[in-house]
Amino acid sequence: MLPSIVPIASDVYFIGAFDPKIRTFDIIMKTANGSSYNSYLIRGSEGVAVMDTVKKEFSEAFFARLERLCGYEEIRYIVLHHLEPDHSGALIELMARAPEARLIISGRAVMMLKALFKEDVPFEIANTGKSISLGNKTIDFLSTPFLHWPDTMSSYLREEKVLFSGDVFGSHYYDERLFDDQVGDFSYAFKYYYDRIMRPFKSYVLQALKLYEPLDIATIAPLHGPVLRTNPRYYLGKYAQWSSEAKFRKHEFGKKMLSVFYVSSYENTQAMAERITEGADSVAGIVASMYDLTSLEESNMIDLLEESDAIIVGSPTINGDAVKPAWDLLSCMCFLESTGKVGATFGSYGWTGEAPEMLHERLRGLKFRLPQPPLKIKLIPTPKELESCYMYGREIAEITMGKMVEMEL
Ligand code: FEO
């Protein structure tokens, strides 16, 4: 059976592929509803543009749709908004079939093009301000880097008011009814996609939204999931909200947040956490809170890490390592922006006590500012040692409030 051809605007067609069976995407995402690799074809009075391709294994459906709409000799442009293989998988074959077509990529995509294809692929660069014409159709390019790779760009089909947004506004949600007003309720997938893919780059999301803002957008054509044609401003508004909202209220009260996360076997690291928190909280302008990592959900870890101005992580040392909940906490940073928060580590230990140093090194790798060496105490803290915990918390809090010290980066 021939694949369906679905117009998304006048002379603009969906030519992507559906992947209903995929259940994990890019290792970090669960895809209960499958996904799609969206690509589009624009027919103008002077030729055709192909907007992105698909994952290589899905090339057959892509080429079958494309061939129902045009001859390869008609293709003047191939636009790749993002070179990740789920969108560039059919590029080399398409260029072989359409040798006259000109490949358009962003400036930041050049190195990736070479790294991905290991051969000289001719290309032209597009940045904000560049446009291409298909006669009666004009495509304007917008530089929207780091959404979610450095190479990402968007484009806008002026006459039909279609925004080709790349991965931005995508959802891993397979539904061949295609349009947001016809598919099932994909709200969870839209939010989950933002959280997993775009949230680490939310400052870049806000920059992109500024470029999208003046556009009169009738349809958003993302690279995954439903095409968004019902009140596109709703989706822009959601991204704006999620990229700028505070999840905790302390900042509203003019306070900086310092979070002490700990794991404790025999309440020794917990005793340290309590005094560190008290010390930190004694500093004007700081609100300090402590969290037992063995009972903290991952989603709460992510929110707390994002909102905290400083984090202090404590773990005992077991078999020469920090314990898993502490590593799980720091692994959540892959969903967040690296912002130079203040960090510190501590822990009670029995023999060797490597955990605080190991966590300290991990924080360094995550680009935290590290003003103090790790604080380690052998087994049960003495009153004097607990006093040093209090002072440690105070010092980290004062630095968070702006006290100047020499700092590791
Ligand atoms: Fe859908 Fe970042 O590729």
CSV table of C-alpha atoms and ligand atoms in Angstrom, one decimal:
chain,number,residue,atom,x,y,z
A,1,MET,CA,0.0,0.0,0.0
A,2,LEU,CA,1.3,3.4,-0.9
A,3,PRO,CA,2.0,5.7,2.1
A,4,SER,CA,-0.4,8.5,2.6
A,5,ILE,CA,0.4,12.1,1.5
A,6,VAL,CA,-0.8,14.7,3.9
A,7,PRO,CA,-0.7,18.4,3.2
A,8,ILE,CA,0.0,20.6,6.2
A,9,ALA,CA,-0.4,23.9,4.3
A,10,SER,CA,-0.9,24.9,0.7
A,11,ASP,CA,1.8,23.0,-1.3
A,12,VAL,CA,3.5,21.8,1.9
A,13,TYR,CA,3.4,18.1,2.7
A,14,PHE,CA,4.4,15.7,5.4
A,15,ILE,CA,6.9,13.2,4.0
A,16,GLY,CA,8.2,11.8,7.3
A,17,ALA,CA,8.1,8.3,8.7
A,18,PHE,CA,6.3,6.7,11.7
A,19,ASP,CA,8.0,4.6,14.3
A,20,PRO,CA,5.2,3.2,16.5
A,21,LYS,CA,7.4,0.5,18.1
A,22,ILE,CA,10.2,2.5,19.6
A,23,ARG,CA,10.2,2.4,23.4
A,24,THR,CA,13.4,4.2,24.3
A,25,PHE,CA,14.8,7.2,22.6
A,26,ASP,CA,18.4,8.6,22.9
A,27,ILE,CA,18.8,6.3,25.9
A,28,ILE,CA,17.3,8.9,28.3
A,29,MET,CA,13.7,9.0,27.1
A,30,LYS,CA,10.9,6.4,27.4
A,31,THR,CA,8.6,6.5,24.4
A,32,ALA,CA,5.4,4.7,25.4
A,33,ASN,CA,3.6,6.1,22.4
A,34,GLY,CA,6.4,5.5,19.8
A,35,SER,CA,7.5,8.5,17.8
A,36,SER,CA,7.8,9.9,14.3
A,37,TYR,CA,10.6,11.4,12.2
A,38,ASN,CA,9.0,14.3,10.6
A,39,SER,CA,10.1,15.8,7.3
A,40,TYR,CA,8.3,18.0,4.9
A,41,LEU,CA,8.3,18.9,1.2
A,42,ILE,CA,7.6,22.4,-0.1
A,43,ARG,CA,6.6,22.9,-3.7
A,44,GLY,CA,7.2,26.3,-5.1
A,45,SER,CA,6.6,27.7,-8.6
A,46,GLU,CA,10.4,27.3,-9.2
A,47,GLY,CA,11.2,24.0,-7.6
A,48,VAL,CA,11.0,21.9,-4.5
A,49,ALA,CA,12.6,22.1,-1.0
A,50,VAL,CA,12.9,19.0,1.2
A,51,MET,CA,12.9,20.0,4.9
A,52,ASP,CA,14.9,17.3,6.8
A,53,THR,CA,15.1,13.6,6.2
A,54,VAL,CA,14.4,10.7,8.6
A,55,LYS,CA,16.2,8.0,10.5
A,56,LYS,CA,18.1,5.7,8.0
A,57,GLU,CA,16.0,2.6,8.8
A,58,PHE,CA,12.9,4.5,7.8
A,59,SER,CA,14.2,5.8,4.5
A,60,GLU,CA,11.8,3.7,2.4
A,61,ALA,CA,8.7,5.4,3.7
A,62,PHE,CA,10.3,8.8,3.3
A,63,PHE,CA,11.4,8.2,-0.3
A,64,ALA,CA,8.1,6.6,-1.2
A,65,ARG,CA,6.2,9.7,0.0
A,66,LEU,CA,8.7,12.1,-1.7
A,67,GLU,CA,8.4,10.2,-5.0
A,68,ARG,CA,4.6,10.6,-5.0
A,69,LEU,CA,5.1,14.4,-4.9
A,70,CYS,CA,8.0,15.3,-7.1
A,71,GLY,CA,10.8,14.1,-9.3
A,72,TYR,CA,14.3,14.2,-7.9
A,73,GLU,CA,15.4,16.7,-10.6
A,74,GLU,CA,12.9,19.2,-9.2
A,75,ILE,CA,14.5,19.3,-5.8
A,76,ARG,CA,16.5,22.6,-5.5
A,77,TYR,CA,17.2,22.6,-1.8
A,78,ILE,CA,17.6,20.1,1.0
A,79,VAL,CA,17.4,21.9,4.4
A,80,LEU,CA,18.7,20.1,7.5
A,81,HIS,CA,17.6,22.0,10.6
A,82,HIS,CA,19.5,19.5,12.8
A,83,LEU,CA,22.0,16.8,11.9
A,84,GLU,CA,21.2,14.2,14.6
A,85,PRO,CA,20.9,10.9,12.7
A,86,ASP,CA,17.2,10.6,13.3
A,87,HIS,CA,16.9,13.5,10.9
A,88,SER,CA,19.9,13.1,8.6
A,89,GLY,CA,19.7,9.4,8.1
A,90,ALA,CA,18.6,9.6,4.5
A,91,LEU,CA,20.6,12.6,3.5
A,92,ILE,CA,23.4,10.9,1.6
A,93,GLU,CA,21.0,8.7,-0.4
A,94,LEU,CA,18.8,11.8,-1.1
A,95,MET,CA,21.8,13.8,-2.3
A,96,ALA,CA,22.8,10.9,-4.6
A,97,ARG,CA,19.3,10.8,-6.0
A,98,ALA,CA,19.0,14.6,-6.3
A,99,PRO,CA,22.6,15.7,-7.3
A,100,GLU,CA,21.5,19.2,-8.3
A,101,ALA,CA,20.0,20.0,-4.9
A,102,ARG,CA,21.8,22.4,-2.7
A,103,LEU,CA,22.2,21.4,1.0
A,104,ILE,CA,21.5,24.1,3.5
A,105,ILE,CA,22.8,23.8,7.1
A,106,SER,CA,23.7,26.1,10.0
A,107,GLY,CA,27.2,27.3,10.4
A,108,ARG,CA,27.6,25.2,13.6
A,109,ALA,CA,26.6,22.1,11.7
A,110,VAL,CA,29.7,22.1,9.4
A,111,MET,CA,32.0,20.1,11.7
A,112,MET,CA,29.2,17.7,12.5
A,113,LEU,CA,28.5,17.1,8.8
A,114,LYS,CA,32.1,16.1,8.4
A,115,ALA,CA,32.1,14.0,11.5
A,116,LEU,CA,28.9,12.2,10.7
A,117,PHE,CA,29.4,11.4,7.0
A,118,LYS,CA,33.2,11.2,6.8
A,119,GLU,CA,33.1,12.5,3.3
A,120,ASP,CA,33.0,15.8,1.6
A,121,VAL,CA,29.4,16.8,1.3
A,122,PRO,CA,28.8,20.1,-0.5
A,123,PHE,CA,26.7,22.6,1.6
A,124,GLU,CA,25.7,26.2,2.0
A,125,ILE,CA,25.4,27.9,5.4
A,126,ALA,CA,22.2,29.7,6.6
A,127,ASN,CA,22.0,32.0,9.6
A,128,THR,CA,19.3,34.5,10.7
A,129,GLY,CA,18.7,36.9,7.8
A,130,LYS,CA,19.3,34.4,5.0
A,131,SER,CA,16.4,33.5,2.8
A,132,ILE,CA,15.9,31.2,-0.2
A,133,SER,CA,13.2,31.4,-2.8
A,134,LEU,CA,11.2,28.8,-4.7
A,135,GLY,CA,9.5,31.4,-6.8
A,136,ASN,CA,6.2,31.9,-5.1
A,137,LYS,CA,7.5,30.5,-1.8
A,138,THR,CA,10.2,32.1,0.5
A,139,ILE,CA,12.0,30.4,3.3
A,140,ASP,CA,13.6,32.6,6.0
A,141,PHE,CA,16.2,31.0,8.3
A,142,LEU,CA,16.6,31.6,12.0
A,143,SER,CA,19.6,30.7,14.1
A,144,THR,CA,18.4,28.8,17.1
A,145,PRO,CA,21.5,27.0,18.4
A,146,PHE,CA,21.6,24.4,21.2
A,147,LEU,CA,18.0,23.3,20.8
A,148,HIS,CA,19.2,20.8,21.6
A,149,TRP,CA,22.4,20.4,19.7
A,150,PRO,CA,24.7,23.4,18.8
A,151,ASP,CA,23.8,23.0,15.1
A,152,THR,CA,20.0,23.5,15.4
A,153,MET,CA,18.3,26.1,13.3
A,154,SER,CA,14.7,26.9,12.4
A,155,SER,CA,13.0,28.2,9.3
A,156,TYR,CA,9.8,30.0,8.4
A,157,LEU,CA,7.8,29.6,5.2
A,158,ARG,CA,6.7,33.2,4.8
A,159,GLU,CA,3.7,32.8,2.5
A,160,GLU,CA,2.1,29.8,4.4
A,161,LYS,CA,3.2,31.0,7.9
A,162,VAL,CA,4.7,27.6,8.7
A,163,LEU,CA,7.5,27.5,11.3
A,164,PHE,CA,9.8,24.5,10.8
A,165,SER,CA,11.1,24.4,14.4
A,166,GLY,CA,13.5,21.5,14.4
A,167,ASP,CA,13.3,19.4,17.6
A,168,VAL,CA,11.7,22.4,19.4
A,169,PHE,CA,8.0,21.8,20.1
A,170,GLY,CA,8.5,18.1,19.3
A,171,SER,CA,6.8,15.2,21.1
A,172,HIS,CA,7.7,11.5,21.0
A,173,TYR,CA,4.1,10.6,20.1
A,174,TYR,CA,3.2,8.4,17.2
A,175,ASP,CA,-0.3,9.0,15.8
A,176,GLU,CA,-0.9,9.0,12.1
A,177,ARG,CA,-3.8,11.4,12.4
A,178,LEU,CA,-0.8,13.8,12.6
A,179,PHE,CA,-2.4,17.2,13.6
A,180,ASP,CA,-2.7,18.3,17.2
A,181,ASP,CA,-6.5,18.7,17.0
A,182,GLN,CA,-6.9,15.1,15.6
A,183,VAL,CA,-4.4,12.9,17.5
A,184,GLY,CA,-4.9,11.7,21.1
A,185,ASP,CA,-4.0,13.9,24.0
A,186,PHE,CA,-0.3,14.2,23.7
A,187,SER,CA,0.1,16.9,26.5
A,188,TYR,CA,2.2,14.6,28.7
A,189,ALA,CA,4.6,13.8,25.8
A,190,PHE,CA,5.0,17.4,24.9
A,191,LYS,CA,5.9,18.3,28.4
A,192,TYR,CA,8.1,15.3,28.9
A,193,TYR,CA,10.0,16.1,25.6
A,194,TYR,CA,10.6,19.6,26.9
A,195,ASP,CA,11.8,18.4,30.3
A,196,ARG,CA,14.2,15.8,28.9
A,197,ILE,CA,15.4,17.5,25.7
A,198,MET,CA,15.0,21.3,26.0
A,199,ARG,CA,15.2,22.0,29.7
A,200,PRO,CA,19.0,21.9,29.9
A,201,PHE,CA,19.0,24.7,27.3
A,202,LYS,CA,16.2,26.9,28.6
A,203,SER,CA,18.2,30.1,28.2
A,204,TYR,CA,18.5,29.2,24.5
A,205,VAL,CA,14.8,28.4,24.4
A,206,LEU,CA,14.1,32.0,25.5
A,207,GLN,CA,16.4,33.3,22.9
A,208,ALA,CA,14.7,31.3,20.2
A,209,LEU,CA,11.3,32.5,21.4
A,210,LYS,CA,12.4,36.1,20.9
A,211,LEU,CA,13.1,35.2,17.2
A,212,TYR,CA,9.7,33.4,16.9
A,213,GLU,CA,7.8,36.1,18.6
A,214,PRO,CA,7.4,38.6,15.7
A,215,LEU,CA,6.4,35.8,13.3
A,216,ASP,CA,2.8,35.3,12.2
A,217,ILE,CA,2.7,31.5,12.8
A,218,ALA,CA,-0.3,29.5,11.5
A,219,THR,CA,1.4,26.0,11.8
A,220,ILE,CA,4.4,24.7,13.7
A,221,ALA,CA,6.0,21.8,12.0
A,222,PRO,CA,8.4,20.1,14.4
A,223,LEU,CA,10.7,17.1,13.8
A,224,HIS,CA,8.8,14.7,16.1
A,225,GLY,CA,5.1,14.1,16.9
A,226,PRO,CA,2.0,16.1,16.0
A,227,VAL,CA,2.0,19.1,13.7
A,228,LEU,CA,0.8,22.0,15.7
A,229,ARG,CA,-1.9,24.1,13.9
A,230,THR,CA,-4.4,24.8,16.7
A,231,ASN,CA,-3.4,28.1,18.4
A,232,PRO,CA,0.4,27.8,17.9
A,233,ARG,CA,0.8,30.6,20.4
A,234,TYR,CA,-0.3,28.1,23.1
A,235,TYR,CA,2.8,26.0,22.5
A,236,LEU,CA,5.1,29.0,22.4
A,237,GLY,CA,3.5,30.1,25.7
A,238,LYS,CA,4.2,26.8,27.3
A,239,TYR,CA,7.8,26.8,26.4
A,240,ALA,CA,8.1,30.4,27.7
A,241,GLN,CA,6.5,29.4,30.9
A,242,TRP,CA,8.6,26.3,31.5
A,243,SER,CA,11.8,28.1,30.6
A,244,SER,CA,11.3,31.0,33.0
A,245,GLU,CA,9.1,29.8,35.9
A,246,ALA,CA,10.4,29.4,39.4
A,247,LYS,CA,9.3,26.1,41.0
A,248,PHE,CA,9.9,27.2,44.6
A,249,ARG,CA,8.8,30.4,46.3
A,250,LYS,CA,11.9,31.3,48.3
A,251,HIS,CA,13.3,33.4,45.5
A,252,GLU,CA,10.1,35.5,45.6
A,253,PHE,CA,11.0,36.3,49.2
A,254,GLY,CA,14.5,37.5,48.2
A,255,LYS,CA,16.3,34.4,49.6
A,256,LYS,CA,18.9,32.2,48.0
A,257,MET,CA,18.4,28.5,48.2
A,258,LEU,CA,21.0,26.2,49.7
A,259,SER,CA,20.2,22.5,49.6
A,260,VAL,CA,22.0,19.9,51.6
A,261,PHE,CA,21.5,16.4,50.2
A,262,TYR,CA,22.7,13.4,52.2
A,263,VAL,CA,22.7,9.7,52.6
A,264,SER,CA,23.6,8.2,56.0
A,265,SER,CA,24.2,4.6,57.2
A,266,TYR,CA,24.6,5.1,61.0
A,267,GLU,CA,23.3,8.7,61.3
A,268,ASN,CA,26.9,10.2,61.3
A,269,THR,CA,26.7,11.8,57.9
A,270,GLN,CA,23.2,12.8,58.8
A,271,ALA,CA,24.5,14.5,62.0
A,272,MET,CA,27.0,16.4,59.8
A,273,ALA,CA,24.2,17.4,57.4
A,274,GLU,CA,22.1,18.8,60.2
A,275,ARG,CA,24.9,21.0,61.5
A,276,ILE,CA,25.9,22.1,58.0
A,277,THR,CA,22.3,23.1,57.3
A,278,GLU,CA,22.1,25.0,60.6
A,279,GLY,CA,25.3,26.8,59.8
A,280,ALA,CA,24.2,27.7,56.3
A,281,ASP,CA,20.7,28.8,57.4
A,282,SER,CA,22.3,31.2,60.0
A,283,VAL,CA,23.5,33.4,57.1
A,284,ALA,CA,21.3,36.3,56.3
A,285,GLY,CA,19.6,35.9,52.9
A,286,ILE,CA,20.0,32.1,52.8
A,287,VAL,CA,17.3,29.5,53.3
A,288,ALA,CA,18.9,26.1,53.8
A,289,SER,CA,17.1,22.8,53.7
A,290,MET,CA,18.2,19.2,53.9
A,291,TYR,CA,17.0,16.2,52.0
A,292,ASP,CA,17.5,12.5,52.7
A,293,LEU,CA,18.4,11.1,49.2
A,294,THR,CA,17.1,7.7,50.0
A,295,SER,CA,13.5,9.1,50.0
A,296,LEU,CA,13.7,11.7,47.2
A,297,GLU,CA,12.0,11.1,43.9
A,298,GLU,CA,14.1,11.9,40.8
A,299,SER,CA,11.7,14.6,39.6
A,300,ASN,CA,12.1,16.4,42.9
A,301,MET,CA,15.8,16.0,42.8
A,302,ILE,CA,15.8,17.7,39.4
A,303,ASP,CA,13.6,20.6,40.5
A,304,LEU,CA,15.7,21.1,43.7
A,305,LEU,CA,18.9,21.1,41.8
A,306,GLU,CA,17.6,23.5,39.3
A,307,GLU,CA,16.3,26.0,41.9
A,308,SER,CA,19.2,25.8,44.4
A,309,ASP,CA,21.9,28.4,44.3
A,310,ALA,CA,24.2,26.1,46.2
A,311,ILE,CA,24.2,22.4,46.9
A,312,ILE,CA,26.1,20.4,49.5
A,313,VAL,CA,26.2,16.6,49.0
A,314,GLY,CA,27.0,14.1,51.7
A,315,SER,CA,27.7,10.4,51.5
A,316,PRO,CA,29.4,7.8,53.6
A,317,THR,CA,32.1,5.7,51.9
A,318,ILE,CA,31.2,2.1,51.2
A,319,ASN,CA,33.7,-0.1,49.4
A,320,GLY,CA,35.7,2.9,48.4
A,321,ASP,CA,32.8,4.7,46.7
A,322,ALA,CA,30.0,7.2,47.4
A,323,VAL,CA,26.7,5.5,47.6
A,324,LYS,CA,24.3,5.2,44.6
A,325,PRO,CA,21.7,7.8,45.7
A,326,ALA,CA,24.4,10.4,45.7
A,327,TRP,CA,25.5,9.5,42.2
A,328,ASP,CA,21.8,9.4,41.1
A,329,LEU,CA,21.4,12.9,42.3
A,330,LEU,CA,24.3,14.2,40.3
A,331,SER,CA,23.2,12.2,37.2
A,332,CYS,CA,20.1,14.4,37.2
A,333,MET,CA,22.3,17.4,36.2
A,334,CYS,CA,22.2,16.0,32.6
A,335,PHE,CA,18.6,17.4,32.5
A,336,LEU,CA,19.7,20.9,33.7
A,337,GLU,CA,21.7,23.8,32.5
A,338,SER,CA,25.3,24.1,33.8
A,339,THR,CA,25.2,27.4,35.6
A,340,GLY,CA,28.1,27.7,37.9
A,341,LYS,CA,26.2,27.0,41.1
A,342,VAL,CA,28.2,26.7,44.3
A,343,GLY,CA,28.9,23.1,45.4
A,344,ALA,CA,30.5,21.3,48.3
A,345,THR,CA,30.7,17.7,49.6
A,346,PHE,CA,31.1,16.0,52.9
A,347,GLY,CA,30.8,12.6,54.7
A,348,SER,CA,31.5,10.4,57.6
A,349,TYR,CA,33.7,7.4,57.0
A,350,GLY,CA,35.2,4.3,58.7
A,351,TRP,CA,38.4,3.5,56.8
A,352,THR,CA,39.4,5.3,53.7
A,353,GLY,CA,36.7,8.0,53.1
A,354,GLU,CA,37.0,8.5,49.4
A,355,ALA,CA,33.3,9.4,48.8
A,356,PRO,CA,33.5,13.2,49.5
A,357,GLU,CA,36.5,13.6,47.2
A,358,MET,CA,34.9,11.6,44.4
A,359,LEU,CA,31.7,13.6,44.6
A,360,HIS,CA,33.8,16.8,44.6
A,361,GLU,CA,35.5,15.7,41.4
A,362,ARG,CA,32.1,15.0,39.8
A,363,LEU,CA,30.9,18.4,40.8
A,364,ARG,CA,34.0,19.9,39.2
A,365,GLY,CA,33.1,18.1,36.0
A,366,LEU,CA,29.6,19.5,36.2
A,367,LYS,CA,31.0,23.0,36.3
A,368,PHE,CA,30.1,23.8,39.9
A,369,ARG,CA,32.1,26.5,41.7
A,370,LEU,CA,34.0,24.7,44.5
A,371,PRO,CA,35.1,27.1,47.2
A,372,GLN,CA,36.0,24.6,49.9
A,373,PRO,CA,37.7,21.2,50.0
A,374,PRO,CA,35.5,18.2,51.0
A,375,LEU,CA,34.7,17.9,54.7
A,376,LYS,CA,35.4,14.4,56.1
A,377,ILE,CA,34.9,13.1,59.6
A,378,LYS,CA,36.0,9.7,60.8
A,379,LEU,CA,33.0,7.7,62.2
A,380,ILE,CA,31.0,9.6,64.9
A,381,PRO,CA,31.5,13.4,64.9
A,382,THR,CA,32.7,14.9,68.1
A,383,PRO,CA,31.1,18.2,69.4
A,384,LYS,CA,34.1,20.0,68.1
A,385,GLU,CA,33.8,18.4,64.7
A,386,LEU,CA,30.1,19.2,64.6
A,387,GLU,CA,31.1,22.8,65.2
A,388,SER,CA,33.4,22.6,62.2
A,389,CYS,CA,30.3,21.3,60.2
A,390,TYR,CA,28.4,24.4,61.3
A,391,MET,CA,31.2,26.7,60.2
A,392,TYR,CA,31.5,24.8,56.9
A,393,GLY,CA,27.8,25.4,56.2
A,394,ARG,CA,28.2,29.1,57.1
A,395,GLU,CA,31.2,29.5,54.9
A,396,ILE,CA,29.5,27.9,51.8
A,397,ALA,CA,26.4,30.1,52.5
A,398,GLU,CA,28.4,33.3,52.8
A,399,ILE,CA,30.2,32.6,49.5
A,400,THR,CA,26.8,31.9,47.9
A,401,MET,CA,25.8,35.3,49.1
A,402,GLY,CA,28.8,36.9,47.5
A,403,LYS,CA,31.7,36.7,49.9
A,404,MET,CA,34.8,36.8,47.8
A,405,VAL,CA,37.2,33.8,48.1
A,406,GLU,CA,39.6,32.1,45.7
A,407,MET,CA,37.6,29.4,44.1
A,408,GLU,CA,38.2,26.2,42.1
A,409,LEU,CA,36.4,26.2,38.8
B,1,FEO,FE1,15.2,14.5,16.9
B,1,FEO,FE2,17.8,15.8,18.2
B,1,FEO,O1,17.0,14.7,17.0
